[in-house]
Coordinates of C-alpha atoms in Angstrom, one line a residue:
M12 CA 94.0 108.6 20.6
R13 CA 93.1 107.4 17.1
D14 CA 90.1 109.1 15.6
P15 CA 87.8 106.3 14.4
G16 CA 85.8 108.6 12.2
I17 CA 82.4 109.2 13.7
S18 CA 79.2 109.9 11.7
V19 CA 76.4 111.6 13.7
V20 CA 72.8 110.8 13.0
I21 CA 70.0 113.1 14.1
C22 CA 66.4 111.8 13.4
V23 CA 63.8 114.6 13.1
Y24 CA 60.1 114.6 12.3
T25 CA 58.4 117.9 13.1
E26 CA 59.0 121.6 12.3
D27 CA 57.8 122.4 15.9
R28 CA 61.4 121.5 16.9
W29 CA 63.1 123.7 14.3
E30 CA 65.2 125.7 16.8
D31 CA 66.1 122.5 18.7
I32 CA 67.3 120.9 15.5
L33 CA 69.5 123.8 14.6
A34 CA 71.0 123.8 18.1
A35 CA 71.6 120.1 18.0
V36 CA 73.5 120.4 14.7
S37 CA 75.5 123.4 16.0
S38 CA 76.6 121.4 19.1
V39 CA 77.9 118.6 16.8
R40 CA 79.8 121.1 14.6
A41 CA 81.4 122.6 17.8
Q42 CA 82.9 119.2 19.0
S43 CA 86.5 119.1 20.1
C44 CA 86.8 115.8 18.2
P45 CA 85.1 116.8 14.9
A46 CA 82.4 114.6 13.4
L47 CA 83.1 113.1 10.0
E48 CA 79.6 114.1 9.0
T49 CA 76.2 114.9 10.4
L50 CA 73.2 113.3 8.9
L51 CA 69.7 114.7 9.4
V52 CA 67.1 112.0 8.7
V53 CA 63.6 113.4 8.2
D54 CA 60.7 111.1 9.0
H55 CA 58.1 111.4 6.3
N56 CA 57.7 115.2 6.5
A57 CA 58.2 116.7 3.0
A58 CA 58.0 120.3 4.2
L59 CA 60.6 119.8 6.9
L60 CA 62.9 117.9 4.5
E61 CA 62.7 120.8 2.0
R62 CA 63.3 123.4 4.7
L63 CA 66.3 121.6 6.2
A64 CA 67.8 121.0 2.7
R65 CA 67.7 124.7 2.1
E66 CA 69.1 125.5 5.5
Y67 CA 72.2 123.3 5.0
E68 CA 72.7 123.3 1.3
A69 CA 75.9 125.3 1.6
E70 CA 77.1 123.6 4.8
A71 CA 79.9 121.1 4.2
G72 CA 79.6 118.0 6.4
V73 CA 75.8 118.2 6.9
R74 CA 73.5 116.0 4.8
V75 CA 69.7 115.9 4.8
L76 CA 68.0 112.6 4.0
A77 CA 64.5 111.3 3.9
N78 CA 63.7 108.2 6.0
A79 CA 63.8 105.4 3.5
G80 CA 61.8 103.0 5.6
P81 CA 58.4 103.0 7.4
R82 CA 57.5 105.9 9.7
G83 CA 59.3 105.8 13.0
L84 CA 62.6 106.4 14.8
S85 CA 64.1 102.9 14.2
A86 CA 63.7 103.1 10.4
G87 CA 65.1 106.7 10.5
R88 CA 68.2 105.5 12.4
N89 CA 68.6 102.6 9.9
T90 CA 68.5 105.1 7.0
G91 CA 71.2 107.1 8.7
I92 CA 73.4 104.1 9.3
A93 CA 73.1 102.9 5.7
A94 CA 74.0 106.4 4.3
S95 CA 76.9 107.1 6.7
H96 CA 80.6 106.7 6.1
G97 CA 82.1 106.5 9.6
E98 CA 83.6 103.6 11.4
V99 CA 81.4 104.6 14.3
I100 CA 77.8 106.0 14.1
A101 CA 76.6 108.2 17.0
F102 CA 73.0 109.2 17.6
L103 CA 71.8 112.4 19.1
D104 CA 68.2 113.4 19.9
D105 CA 66.8 116.3 17.9
D106 CA 65.9 118.2 21.1
A107 CA 69.3 117.8 22.7
V108 CA 72.7 119.5 22.6
A109 CA 76.0 117.8 23.2
E110 CA 78.8 119.1 25.3
R111 CA 82.1 119.9 23.5
D112 CA 83.9 116.6 24.4
W113 CA 80.9 114.4 23.7
L114 CA 82.4 112.7 20.6
R115 CA 85.9 112.7 22.1
R116 CA 84.7 110.5 25.0
F117 CA 83.0 108.2 22.6
A118 CA 86.2 107.9 20.5
E119 CA 88.3 107.1 23.6
G120 CA 86.0 104.1 24.4
Y121 CA 86.7 102.5 21.0
A122 CA 90.4 102.2 21.7
D123 CA 89.5 98.7 22.8
P124 CA 88.6 96.7 19.7
K125 CA 86.1 94.7 21.7
V126 CA 84.0 97.7 22.4
M127 CA 81.0 97.7 20.1
A128 CA 78.9 100.5 21.7
V129 CA 79.5 103.5 23.9
G130 CA 76.7 105.6 25.5
G131 CA 76.8 108.7 27.6
R132 CA 75.0 110.7 30.3
T133 CA 71.8 112.7 29.4
I134 CA 70.9 115.6 31.7
P135 CA 67.3 117.0 31.6
V136 CA 66.6 120.6 30.9
W137 CA 63.2 121.3 32.4
A138 CA 60.9 123.7 30.5
S139 CA 59.8 125.2 33.9
G140 CA 63.4 125.8 34.9
R141 CA 63.5 123.2 37.6
R142 CA 62.6 119.5 38.3
P143 CA 59.0 119.1 39.4
A144 CA 59.1 118.3 43.1
W145 CA 57.2 115.1 42.7
F146 CA 59.3 113.7 39.8
P147 CA 61.7 111.0 41.0
E148 CA 65.2 110.8 39.6
E149 CA 64.8 107.1 39.4
F150 CA 62.4 107.7 36.5
D151 CA 64.3 110.2 34.5
W152 CA 64.3 107.7 31.7
V153 CA 60.6 108.7 31.2
V154 CA 61.9 112.0 29.7
G155 CA 64.8 110.3 27.9
C156 CA 67.5 111.1 30.5
T157 CA 70.0 109.2 32.6
Y158 CA 68.3 108.0 35.8
R159 CA 69.4 107.3 39.3
G160 CA 70.6 103.7 39.6
L161 CA 73.0 103.6 36.7
P162 CA 76.6 103.2 37.8
P163 CA 78.9 106.2 37.5
G164 CA 82.1 106.4 35.4
R165 CA 82.9 104.4 32.4
V166 CA 81.3 101.0 33.0
R167 CA 80.0 98.0 31.2
V168 CA 76.3 97.8 30.7
R169 CA 73.7 95.5 29.1
N170 CA 72.4 98.3 26.8
V171 CA 73.1 102.0 26.0
L172 CA 70.3 104.6 25.8
G173 CA 69.4 105.5 22.3
G174 CA 69.3 109.3 22.4
N175 CA 72.9 109.5 23.5
A176 CA 74.7 106.5 22.0
S177 CA 77.2 105.3 19.5
F178 CA 78.0 101.9 17.8
R179 CA 80.7 100.5 15.6
R180 CA 79.6 99.9 12.1
T181 CA 80.5 96.3 12.5
A182 CA 77.9 96.0 15.3
F183 CA 75.2 96.5 12.7
E184 CA 76.9 94.1 10.3
A185 CA 76.8 91.5 13.0
A186 CA 73.4 92.0 14.4
G187 CA 71.4 94.0 11.9
G188 CA 69.7 97.4 12.5
F189 CA 67.2 98.7 14.9
A190 CA 63.9 96.7 15.0
T191 CA 60.9 98.6 13.5
G192 CA 57.7 98.3 15.4
I193 CA 59.2 98.8 18.9
G194 CA 60.3 102.4 19.2
R195 CA 58.9 105.9 18.6
D196 CA 56.6 106.7 15.7
G197 CA 56.2 110.5 15.6
D198 CA 53.5 111.7 18.0
R199 CA 52.0 108.3 18.7
R200 CA 52.2 106.4 22.0
P201 CA 55.7 107.0 23.4
L202 CA 57.2 103.6 23.0
G203 CA 60.9 102.8 23.5
C204 CA 63.4 100.0 24.1
E205 CA 64.5 99.6 20.5
E206 CA 68.1 100.2 21.6
T207 CA 67.7 97.6 24.4
E208 CA 66.6 94.9 21.9
L209 CA 69.4 95.8 19.5
C210 CA 72.1 95.6 22.3
I211 CA 70.9 92.2 23.5
R212 CA 70.8 90.9 19.9
L213 CA 74.3 92.3 19.4
T214 CA 75.8 90.6 22.4
R215 CA 74.2 87.3 21.3
A216 CA 75.8 87.7 17.8
R217 CA 79.1 88.8 19.3
P218 CA 79.5 87.3 22.8
D219 CA 82.9 89.0 23.3
A220 CA 81.4 92.5 22.6
L221 CA 81.7 95.2 25.3
L222 CA 79.0 97.8 25.7
L223 CA 79.9 100.8 27.8
I224 CA 78.4 104.0 29.3
D225 CA 80.8 106.9 29.9
D226 CA 79.2 109.5 32.0
R227 CA 81.6 112.1 30.7
A228 CA 79.9 112.0 27.3
V229 CA 77.3 114.5 28.2
I230 CA 74.3 115.9 26.4
H231 CA 71.5 118.2 27.6
H232 CA 68.0 117.1 26.7
R233 CA 65.1 119.5 26.6
V234 CA 62.0 118.4 28.5
P235 CA 58.9 120.3 27.2
G236 CA 56.2 121.4 29.6
P237 CA 53.7 118.7 28.9
R238 CA 56.3 116.0 29.8
E239 CA 56.6 117.5 33.2
R240 CA 53.1 116.4 34.0
F241 CA 52.0 113.3 35.7
A242 CA 49.7 112.4 32.8
Y243 CA 52.7 112.0 30.5
F244 CA 54.6 110.1 33.3
R245 CA 51.8 107.6 33.5
T246 CA 51.5 107.3 29.7
R247 CA 55.2 106.8 29.2
T248 CA 55.6 104.2 31.9
Y249 CA 52.7 102.2 30.5
A250 CA 54.2 102.4 27.0
E251 CA 57.5 101.2 28.5
G252 CA 55.7 98.1 29.7
L253 CA 54.4 97.4 26.3
S254 CA 57.8 97.8 24.8
K255 CA 59.5 95.5 27.4
A256 CA 56.9 92.9 26.4
L257 CA 58.1 93.1 22.8
V258 CA 61.8 92.9 23.8
A259 CA 61.0 89.9 26.0
R260 CA 59.3 88.3 23.0
S261 CA 62.3 88.9 20.8
V262 CA 65.2 87.9 23.2
G263 CA 63.5 86.1 26.0
A264 CA 62.4 87.4 29.4
G265 CA 65.7 86.3 31.1
K266 CA 67.9 88.7 29.1
G267 CA 65.1 91.2 28.3
L268 CA 64.4 91.9 31.9
E269 CA 67.8 91.3 33.4
S270 CA 68.6 94.9 34.3
E271 CA 65.0 95.7 35.2
R272 CA 65.0 93.1 38.0
R273 CA 67.8 94.8 39.9
Y274 CA 66.2 98.2 39.2
T275 CA 62.8 97.1 40.6
T276 CA 64.2 95.2 43.6
R277 CA 66.9 97.6 44.7
V278 CA 66.9 101.0 43.1
L279 CA 63.1 101.7 43.3
P280 CA 62.6 100.5 46.9
A281 CA 65.5 102.8 47.9
G282 CA 63.8 105.6 46.1
V283 CA 60.5 105.1 47.9
A284 CA 62.4 105.0 51.2
R285 CA 64.1 108.3 50.4
G286 CA 60.8 109.9 49.4
L287 CA 59.1 108.8 52.6
R288 CA 62.0 110.0 54.7
D289 CA 61.8 113.4 53.0
A290 CA 58.1 113.5 53.7
L291 CA 58.7 112.8 57.4
L292 CA 61.3 115.6 57.4
A293 CA 58.8 117.9 55.7
R294 CA 60.9 118.3 52.6
P295 CA 59.0 119.3 49.4
G296 CA 57.8 116.5 47.2
G297 CA 58.9 113.6 49.3
A298 CA 55.5 111.9 49.4
G299 CA 54.9 112.7 45.7
R300 CA 58.1 111.1 44.7
A301 CA 57.4 107.9 46.7
G302 CA 53.9 107.8 45.2
A303 CA 55.2 108.4 41.7
I304 CA 57.6 105.5 42.0
V305 CA 54.8 103.1 43.1
A306 CA 52.5 104.4 40.3
G307 CA 55.3 104.1 37.7
V308 CA 55.9 100.4 38.7
L309 CA 52.2 99.6 38.6
T310 CA 51.6 101.2 35.2
A311 CA 54.7 99.7 33.6
A312 CA 53.7 96.3 34.9
S313 CA 50.2 96.6 33.5
G314 CA 51.6 97.7 30.2
Y315 CA 53.9 94.6 30.2
V316 CA 50.9 92.3 30.9
V317 CA 48.9 93.8 28.1
G318 CA 51.9 93.7 25.8
R319 CA 52.5 90.0 26.5
V320 CA 48.8 89.2 25.8
R321 CA 48.9 91.1 22.5
A322 CA 52.2 89.4 21.5
R323 CA 50.7 86.0 22.1
R324 CA 47.7 86.9 20.0
G325 CA 49.9 88.2 17.2
G326 CA 48.5 91.7 17.5
T327 CA 51.9 93.4 17.5
T328 CA 54.8 92.7 15.2
F329 CA 58.3 94.0 14.6
S330 CA 61.1 93.3 12.2
V331 CA 64.8 93.5 12.0
V332 CA 66.5 94.7 8.8
R333 CA 70.0 94.0 7.6
I334 CA 72.0 97.2 7.0
E335 CA 73.3 97.7 3.5
G336 CA 74.9 100.9 2.5
E337 CA 78.2 102.8 2.4
R338 CA 81.4 101.4 3.6
P339 CA 83.9 103.7 5.5

């Protein structure tokens, strides 16, 4: 297997996650296929930037950078891409740790020159120690994790999931960077879908491009206590609807909702049926899971409608930047 040279970008924004950030970096440094470099991109937090710079000033292969763009996850990722040297750029959430072969599985995927992106499997680590009985696996994307309904193995997909993903550098040269105005912005409303929009834009720029998910590229993502509650579930699904409206505006509803149609017409009805069956068998949480699926669909749909109205009125904007920076 040829090592393509992988730069790892970890975007950070709050000192509240200090121990998580250190654990994320440690997991990258322990990879069986070593990273070329690790870039910590700090999102407009001078105190955290200074503290991390001190922490890693003597560590070879770890660089600490300030987000050079507007506040938010997309601009932070774009900053990391522009500063990186690798042929492949991988992204890891700041509250996640990667298994030892994470980068090795990514590297294997790039043996095919048509592969432009490889994602992995993200497993939730619940703060309470166990999944809430009412929380359906079909909605694990709410907490940034791989959800029931994605195909197993190494398979072709429309888009990878941003917290556990990698792209060839040439993908950004062809399609530009992550769109600002779609994804996360610190502690504001938990928007998303920036990686979906990028992946669709990429396959339009490069119709021969292959995008894969390999479920052997595993990370473990911490789910804090507040995100185990139904209030967050409802807020996040509503925000997803808003984000999908922006994606549809950018790339059209046909491509923007292609995977979601199968998800809502096949995966979710099956989940409701399982929940009702479990309720009839007196298994814990069955009725709650069925109800949560229905509630998630309704809140996401309402967010989508509101997002479409705002988009038509010009109330929400986003932009795509060209990536200019280091060459490997």
